[in-house]
Short mmCIF file of C-alpha atoms and ligand atoms in Angstrom, two decimals:
data_model
loop_
_atom_site.label_atom_id
_atom_site.label_comp_id
_atom_site.label_asym_id
_atom_site.label_seq_id
_atom_site.Cartn_x
_atom_site.Cartn_y
_atom_site.Cartn_z
CA MET A 1 -57.05 76.03 -136.11
CA LYS A 2 -54.03 76.71 -133.89
CA GLN A 3 -51.65 79.27 -135.42
CA LYS A 4 -48.18 77.95 -136.21
CA SER A 5 -45.43 79.36 -133.99
CA TYR A 6 -42.41 80.99 -135.57
CA TYR A 7 -39.52 82.08 -133.38
CA ILE A 8 -37.52 85.12 -134.47
CA LEU A 9 -34.25 86.21 -132.86
CA ALA A 10 -33.83 89.96 -133.41
CA ILE A 11 -30.56 91.85 -133.04
CA GLU A 12 -30.14 95.63 -132.78
CA SER A 13 -26.71 97.32 -132.60
CA SER A 14 -27.07 100.53 -134.63
CA CYS A 15 -25.84 103.00 -132.02
CA ASP A 16 -24.91 102.55 -128.35
CA ASP A 17 -27.39 99.90 -127.18
CA THR A 18 -26.69 96.21 -127.74
CA ALA A 19 -30.09 94.55 -127.85
CA ALA A 20 -31.59 91.14 -128.57
CA ALA A 21 -35.19 89.95 -128.46
CA ILE A 22 -37.08 86.73 -129.08
CA LEU A 23 -40.53 86.91 -130.65
CA ARG A 24 -43.02 84.10 -131.04
CA ASN A 25 -44.96 85.45 -134.02
CA ASP A 26 -45.95 89.00 -132.92
CA ASP A 27 -45.52 88.29 -129.19
CA VAL A 28 -42.37 89.49 -127.45
CA LEU A 29 -40.99 86.70 -125.24
CA SER A 30 -37.84 88.56 -124.20
CA ASN A 31 -36.34 91.97 -124.88
CA ILE A 32 -32.82 92.49 -123.50
CA ILE A 33 -30.90 95.76 -123.75
CA ALA A 34 -27.31 96.40 -122.64
CA THR A 35 -26.88 100.16 -122.45
CA GLN A 36 -23.30 101.37 -122.85
CA ASP A 37 -22.64 103.76 -119.96
CA ILE A 38 -19.07 104.33 -121.15
CA HIS A 39 -20.26 107.24 -123.37
CA ASN A 40 -21.61 109.26 -120.41
CA ALA A 41 -18.11 110.50 -119.59
CA TYR A 42 -17.72 111.92 -123.11
CA GLY A 43 -21.10 113.66 -123.37
CA GLY A 44 -21.99 111.73 -126.52
CA VAL A 45 -21.50 108.43 -128.32
CA VAL A 46 -17.87 107.62 -129.22
CA PRO A 47 -18.19 105.31 -132.28
CA GLU A 48 -15.03 103.28 -131.68
CA LEU A 49 -15.96 102.62 -128.04
CA ALA A 50 -19.50 101.69 -129.12
CA SER A 51 -18.23 99.01 -131.53
CA ARG A 52 -15.93 97.53 -128.88
CA ALA A 53 -18.73 97.43 -126.30
CA HIS A 54 -21.09 95.77 -128.84
CA GLN A 55 -18.46 93.07 -129.38
CA GLN A 56 -18.29 92.42 -125.64
CA ASN A 57 -22.05 92.51 -125.14
CA ILE A 58 -23.49 90.70 -128.14
CA ILE A 59 -23.03 87.08 -127.04
CA PRO A 60 -24.24 87.55 -123.42
CA VAL A 61 -27.22 89.65 -124.60
CA VAL A 62 -28.34 87.05 -127.17
CA ASP A 63 -27.78 84.28 -124.64
CA GLN A 64 -29.90 86.09 -122.06
CA ALA A 65 -32.68 86.75 -124.60
CA LEU A 66 -32.86 83.02 -125.48
CA LYS A 67 -32.78 81.96 -121.81
CA LYS A 68 -35.44 84.44 -120.73
CA ALA A 69 -37.70 83.37 -123.60
CA GLY A 70 -37.12 79.69 -122.82
CA VAL A 71 -36.24 79.09 -126.46
CA SER A 72 -33.24 77.09 -127.72
CA LYS A 73 -31.31 78.33 -130.74
CA ASN A 74 -32.31 75.20 -132.65
CA GLU A 75 -35.96 76.29 -132.42
CA LEU A 76 -35.31 79.61 -134.20
CA SER A 77 -37.11 80.14 -137.51
CA ALA A 78 -35.04 83.15 -138.63
CA ILE A 79 -32.74 85.94 -137.45
CA ALA A 80 -33.62 89.59 -138.05
CA TYR A 81 -30.94 92.26 -137.72
CA THR A 82 -30.62 96.02 -138.12
CA ARG A 83 -28.88 96.66 -141.43
CA GLY A 84 -28.97 100.47 -141.02
CA PRO A 85 -29.07 103.38 -140.66
CA GLY A 86 -26.61 103.89 -137.82
CA LEU A 87 -22.92 103.90 -136.95
CA LEU A 88 -21.09 101.61 -139.35
CA GLY A 89 -18.77 100.03 -136.77
CA SER A 90 -21.74 99.33 -134.48
CA LEU A 91 -23.90 97.92 -137.28
CA LEU A 92 -21.08 95.63 -138.40
CA VAL A 93 -21.06 93.81 -135.06
CA GLY A 94 -24.78 92.92 -135.17
CA THR A 95 -24.68 92.20 -138.91
CA SER A 96 -21.69 89.83 -138.71
CA PHE A 97 -23.12 88.06 -135.68
CA ALA A 98 -26.54 87.57 -137.31
CA LYS A 99 -24.99 86.29 -140.55
CA SER A 100 -22.69 83.80 -138.82
CA LEU A 101 -25.44 82.39 -136.61
CA CYS A 102 -27.82 82.07 -139.57
CA MET A 103 -25.18 80.17 -141.52
CA GLY A 104 -24.45 77.95 -138.52
CA LEU A 105 -28.13 77.15 -137.96
CA ASN A 106 -29.01 77.14 -141.67
CA ILE A 107 -32.02 79.45 -141.22
CA PRO A 108 -33.07 82.60 -143.12
CA LEU A 109 -31.55 86.02 -142.47
CA ILE A 110 -33.83 89.09 -142.49
CA GLU A 111 -32.57 92.68 -142.80
CA VAL A 112 -34.46 95.46 -141.05
CA ASN A 113 -34.39 99.24 -141.45
CA HIS A 114 -34.02 100.74 -137.97
CA MET A 115 -36.26 103.78 -138.66
CA LYS A 116 -39.10 101.68 -140.10
CA ALA A 117 -38.82 99.42 -137.07
CA HIS A 118 -39.35 102.38 -134.68
CA LEU A 119 -42.80 102.82 -136.27
CA MET A 120 -43.58 99.11 -136.62
CA THR A 121 -43.20 98.77 -132.84
CA HIS A 122 -46.93 99.52 -132.76
CA PHE A 123 -47.72 96.15 -134.38
CA ILE A 124 -46.30 94.16 -131.47
CA ASN A 125 -49.08 92.23 -129.79
CA ASP A 126 -49.70 94.07 -126.51
CA GLU A 127 -52.54 95.89 -124.80
CA TYR A 128 -51.96 99.04 -126.88
CA PRO A 129 -54.21 99.76 -129.90
CA THR A 130 -52.78 99.04 -133.35
CA PRO A 131 -52.75 101.82 -135.99
CA LYS A 132 -54.81 101.56 -139.17
CA PHE A 133 -53.27 102.34 -142.59
CA PRO A 134 -52.65 104.88 -143.99
CA PHE A 135 -50.93 106.82 -141.23
CA ILE A 136 -48.46 109.65 -140.81
CA GLY A 137 -45.36 108.21 -139.15
CA VAL A 138 -43.15 110.55 -137.15
CA THR A 139 -39.73 109.24 -136.14
CA VAL A 140 -38.03 111.40 -133.54
CA SER A 141 -34.72 110.02 -132.31
CA GLY A 142 -31.12 110.86 -131.54
CA GLY A 143 -30.11 110.36 -135.16
CA HIS A 144 -33.24 111.18 -137.20
CA THR A 145 -36.29 113.38 -137.46
CA GLN A 146 -38.58 112.21 -140.22
CA ILE A 147 -42.17 112.31 -141.37
CA VAL A 148 -43.39 109.47 -143.58
CA ILE A 149 -46.64 108.32 -145.11
CA VAL A 150 -47.16 104.65 -144.34
CA LYS A 151 -49.75 102.90 -146.50
CA ASP A 152 -48.90 99.33 -145.60
CA TYR A 153 -46.38 97.35 -143.51
CA PHE A 154 -43.93 97.68 -146.39
CA ASP A 155 -45.00 100.90 -148.13
CA PHE A 156 -43.20 103.94 -146.66
CA LYS A 157 -42.79 107.33 -148.35
CA LEU A 158 -40.54 109.97 -146.83
CA ILE A 159 -42.19 113.42 -146.91
CA GLY A 160 -40.04 115.38 -144.46
CA THR A 161 -36.64 115.12 -142.86
CA THR A 162 -34.12 117.19 -140.95
CA LEU A 163 -31.67 119.28 -142.94
CA ASP A 164 -29.09 119.18 -140.14
CA ASP A 165 -29.34 117.88 -136.55
CA ALA A 166 -31.96 115.46 -135.25
CA ILE A 167 -34.39 116.50 -132.52
CA GLY A 168 -32.85 114.10 -129.96
CA GLU A 169 -29.44 115.58 -130.74
CA ALA A 170 -30.87 119.07 -130.09
CA PHE A 171 -32.18 117.90 -126.70
CA ASP A 172 -28.82 116.30 -125.88
CA LYS A 173 -26.65 119.22 -127.03
CA CYS A 174 -28.74 121.84 -125.24
CA GLY A 175 -28.64 119.63 -122.13
CA LYS A 176 -24.86 119.41 -122.43
CA ILE A 177 -24.58 123.22 -122.42
CA LEU A 178 -26.59 123.17 -119.20
CA GLY A 179 -24.16 120.64 -117.70
CA LEU A 180 -26.60 117.73 -117.74
CA GLY A 181 -25.40 114.15 -118.37
CA TYR A 182 -25.74 112.11 -121.56
CA PRO A 183 -28.27 111.45 -122.96
CA ALA A 184 -29.71 114.72 -121.71
CA GLY A 185 -33.18 114.35 -123.32
CA PRO A 186 -34.81 112.51 -120.39
CA ILE A 187 -33.14 114.86 -117.85
CA VAL A 188 -34.33 117.97 -119.72
CA ASP A 189 -37.82 116.42 -119.71
CA LYS A 190 -37.71 115.77 -115.94
CA ASN A 191 -36.45 119.27 -115.07
CA ALA A 192 -38.89 120.89 -117.50
CA GLN A 193 -41.81 119.55 -115.51
CA LYS A 194 -40.82 121.90 -112.66
CA GLY A 195 -40.16 124.95 -114.88
CA ASN A 196 -41.94 127.69 -116.82
CA PRO A 197 -41.99 126.95 -120.58
CA HIS A 198 -42.42 130.66 -121.37
CA ALA A 199 -39.58 131.96 -119.17
CA PHE A 200 -37.19 132.28 -122.14
CA LYS A 201 -38.04 132.65 -125.81
CA PHE A 202 -36.05 130.69 -128.38
CA THR A 203 -36.49 130.81 -132.15
CA VAL A 204 -38.63 128.39 -134.10
CA PRO A 205 -36.71 128.01 -137.40
CA LYS A 206 -38.49 128.86 -140.63
CA VAL A 207 -38.07 125.86 -142.91
CA SER A 208 -40.35 125.36 -145.88
CA GLY A 209 -42.49 122.27 -146.43
CA LEU A 210 -42.24 119.37 -144.04
CA ASP A 211 -38.48 119.49 -143.46
CA PHE A 212 -36.84 120.42 -140.18
CA SER A 213 -33.78 122.27 -138.98
CA PHE A 214 -32.45 122.32 -135.43
CA SER A 215 -28.94 123.79 -135.78
CA GLY A 216 -30.09 127.44 -135.68
CA PHE A 217 -32.11 126.72 -132.56
CA LYS A 218 -29.12 125.06 -130.92
CA THR A 219 -26.87 128.06 -131.72
CA ASN A 220 -29.57 130.37 -130.37
CA VAL A 221 -29.58 128.47 -127.05
CA ILE A 222 -25.75 128.29 -126.85
CA ASN A 223 -25.32 132.05 -127.48
CA PHE A 224 -28.11 133.00 -125.10
CA VAL A 225 -26.79 130.85 -122.23
CA HIS A 226 -23.20 131.99 -122.87
CA LYS A 227 -24.13 135.71 -122.73
CA ARG A 228 -26.22 135.34 -119.58
CA LYS A 229 -23.48 133.29 -117.91
CA GLN A 230 -20.95 136.05 -118.58
CA LYS A 231 -23.13 138.47 -116.60
CA ASP A 232 -23.98 135.99 -113.85
CA GLY A 233 -21.94 132.84 -113.29
CA THR A 234 -24.83 131.18 -111.47
CA PHE A 235 -27.37 131.85 -114.25
CA ILE A 236 -27.78 128.16 -115.20
CA GLN A 237 -28.07 126.97 -111.59
CA LYS A 238 -30.71 129.59 -110.80
CA ASN A 239 -32.77 128.99 -113.92
CA LEU A 240 -32.19 125.32 -114.77
CA ASN A 241 -35.83 124.20 -114.68
CA ASP A 242 -37.06 127.25 -116.64
CA LEU A 243 -34.29 126.78 -119.23
CA CYS A 244 -35.19 123.10 -119.67
CA ALA A 245 -38.90 123.92 -119.91
CA SER A 246 -38.33 126.69 -122.49
CA ILE A 247 -35.98 124.54 -124.61
CA GLN A 248 -38.42 121.64 -124.50
CA PHE A 249 -41.38 123.90 -125.31
CA THR A 250 -39.66 125.17 -128.48
CA LEU A 251 -38.51 121.72 -129.65
CA VAL A 252 -41.98 120.24 -129.14
CA GLU A 253 -43.49 123.25 -130.93
CA ILE A 254 -41.20 122.69 -133.96
CA ILE A 255 -42.27 119.07 -134.32
CA PHE A 256 -45.91 119.77 -133.54
CA ARG A 257 -46.23 122.47 -136.23
CA LYS A 258 -44.85 120.11 -138.87
CA ILE A 259 -47.20 117.28 -137.83
CA ASN A 260 -50.10 119.72 -138.17
CA LYS A 261 -48.90 120.71 -141.61
CA ALA A 262 -48.55 117.07 -142.70
CA VAL A 263 -52.12 116.34 -141.51
CA GLU A 264 -53.38 119.36 -143.44
CA ILE A 265 -51.54 118.53 -146.69
CA HIS A 266 -52.15 114.79 -146.72
CA GLU A 267 -55.55 114.73 -145.02
CA ILE A 268 -54.56 111.79 -142.84
CA LYS A 269 -55.45 112.00 -139.16
CA ASN A 270 -53.78 108.82 -137.91
CA ILE A 271 -50.47 109.85 -136.35
CA VAL A 272 -47.94 107.25 -135.25
CA LEU A 273 -44.88 108.21 -133.18
CA GLY A 274 -41.63 106.30 -132.83
CA GLY A 275 -38.06 106.84 -131.57
CA GLY A 276 -36.47 107.91 -128.30
CA VAL A 277 -37.97 111.42 -128.22
CA SER A 278 -41.48 109.94 -128.37
CA ALA A 279 -40.90 109.26 -124.64
CA ASN A 280 -41.01 113.04 -124.05
CA SER A 281 -43.83 113.89 -121.66
CA SER A 282 -44.64 117.28 -123.19
CA LEU A 283 -44.77 115.93 -126.76
CA ARG A 284 -46.98 113.04 -125.62
CA SER A 285 -49.43 115.23 -123.72
CA LYS A 286 -49.62 117.87 -126.49
CA LEU A 287 -50.43 115.21 -129.09
CA LYS A 288 -52.99 113.53 -126.83
CA LYS A 289 -54.66 116.91 -126.19
CA THR A 290 -54.85 117.61 -129.92
CA GLU A 291 -56.24 114.13 -130.52
CA SER A 292 -59.36 114.95 -128.53
CA GLU A 293 -59.64 118.52 -129.87
CA ASN A 294 -59.03 117.85 -133.59
CA GLY A 295 -60.31 114.33 -134.04
CA TRP A 296 -56.83 112.89 -134.62
CA LYS A 297 -55.96 109.33 -133.67
CA VAL A 298 -52.53 109.43 -132.03
CA PHE A 299 -50.49 106.28 -131.38
CA LEU A 300 -47.67 106.64 -128.84
CA PRO A 301 -45.35 103.71 -128.24
CA PRO A 302 -45.24 102.12 -124.77
CA PHE A 303 -42.20 103.55 -122.92
CA GLN A 304 -40.11 100.37 -123.13
CA PHE A 305 -40.31 100.54 -126.94
CA THR A 306 -39.54 104.26 -127.40
CA THR A 307 -35.73 104.10 -127.25
CA ASP A 308 -33.65 101.57 -129.19
CA ASN A 309 -34.63 97.95 -128.61
CA ALA A 310 -34.62 94.68 -130.53
CA ALA A 311 -38.33 93.86 -130.13
CA MET A 312 -39.07 96.47 -132.81
CA ILE A 313 -36.58 94.73 -135.13
CA GLY A 314 -38.27 91.43 -134.32
CA ILE A 315 -41.76 92.54 -135.31
CA VAL A 316 -40.51 93.64 -138.74
CA GLY A 317 -38.59 90.35 -138.91
CA TYR A 318 -41.79 88.41 -138.26
CA LEU A 319 -43.79 90.36 -140.89
CA LYS A 320 -41.02 89.84 -143.45
CA TYR A 321 -40.75 86.16 -142.49
CA LEU A 322 -44.41 85.64 -143.39
CA LYS A 323 -43.68 87.19 -146.81
CA LYS A 324 -40.49 85.14 -147.17
CA ASP A 325 -38.65 88.42 -147.69
CA PHE A 326 -35.18 87.16 -146.80
CA SER A 327 -31.83 88.90 -147.01
CA SER A 328 -28.77 87.79 -148.90
CA ILE A 329 -25.79 86.75 -146.83
CA LYS A 330 -23.87 89.23 -149.01
CA ALA A 331 -25.89 92.27 -147.83
CA SER A 332 -23.56 94.63 -146.00
CA ALA A 333 -24.35 97.01 -143.14
CA SER A 334 -25.43 100.41 -144.45
CA ALA A 335 -24.84 103.49 -142.28
CA ARG A 336 -27.11 105.62 -144.47
CA LEU A 337 -29.77 103.08 -145.35
CA LYS A 338 -32.75 104.99 -146.81
CA PHE A 339 -36.38 104.65 -145.75
O1 LIG M 9 -34.32 106.13 -130.72
P1 LIG M 9 -33.17 106.34 -129.81
O2 LIG M 9 -33.03 105.45 -128.60
O3 LIG M 9 -31.80 106.24 -130.55
C1 LIG M 9 -31.62 106.64 -131.88
O4 LIG M 9 -32.04 105.87 -132.80
O5 LIG M 9 -31.07 107.75 -132.04
O6 LIG M 9 -33.25 107.87 -129.33
C2 LIG M 9 -32.35 108.40 -128.41
C3 LIG M 9 -32.68 109.87 -128.21
C4 LIG M 9 -31.64 110.63 -127.38
O7 LIG M 9 -31.29 111.80 -128.07
C5 LIG M 9 -32.37 110.93 -126.08
O8 LIG M 9 -31.93 112.11 -125.45
C6 LIG M 9 -33.80 111.06 -126.57
O9 LIG M 9 -33.93 110.02 -127.51
N1 LIG M 9 -34.79 110.91 -125.49
C7 LIG M 9 -35.59 111.93 -125.06
C8 LIG M 9 -36.37 111.40 -123.99
N2 LIG M 9 -36.04 110.08 -123.83
C9 LIG M 9 -35.07 109.80 -124.75
N3 LIG M 9 -35.68 113.20 -125.48
C10 LIG M 9 -36.57 113.99 -124.85
N4 LIG M 9 -37.36 113.56 -123.83
C11 LIG M 9 -37.29 112.29 -123.37
N5 LIG M 9 -38.07 111.89 -122.36
ZN1 LIG M 10 -33.46 104.52 -132.81
#
């Protein structure tokens, strides 16, 4: 029997990307992202500017997603939106837009947790293998660093989180000290490929259990670079690739040690990565190497689904649609929405 087609419009506006996607069931028909370059000049996301840019972008981005998918708004079955976590002003734009359009079209509204969506990306119908439950989910992004046990599409248990900065933030802030643009993560990654990861030694913080801390590491890098620059003004220029490689080596080591610990404690060898930092080449290759050595099964998202996008919101929207798990029109955006 032919499967019924449901069309989901997904909207993501939690940080500095305005994104919309159309899914037909678990297939992505379009996935549009408007990246806000305005923040580059400030070396980080400026919340007020992000909200304004979302307001300008949201209608054209949704329009483009519908056009590219060849779907009219009257064919939509539901609208899924990011309720949180994220920047409140940014979330409010996507939330209000999704609510208004749902009311106008008289279709269900579905709220989605951004961090869960980063992991659920793996259930999009593409050529990549789909993880089996239970798995250890690792979300590494600009705003979060978390380890969760996922037993089912809707059963998530947080077992580790950062006590201060997120790993993506550590990449970006260290990159900023080195004079790289924003976001610095991908640039650090690119430079690191030409450098020696053991040229400089930075501290791996000692944090008990499965939690993380990156602020001590960041201070370590800032102080080190500052001292060396005082002796030699061209220190960064001369050592840029080695600095990037050493910073990246330490950050990947921090995350890798905790994943190992989680595998050991919970005896689960399925590891699923999600979030912007899962694009990092060193993290990807280290996990793939361990997969063959230790009998792990590692699931890395395709590159287009590593950083923020609406297709990941859409897949959760589709799974919730099947369960008729709809959101109240009264639900408000939640900057600190929990797992
Ligand atoms: O998931 P995401 O797009 O946004 C949040 O939800 O925060 O993640 C963005 C983060 C930024 O900090 C960016 O520098 C980092 O992901 N990132 C990377 C790489 N690509 C993106 N970090 C290291 N290596 C990369 N290749
Ligand atoms: Zn994200």
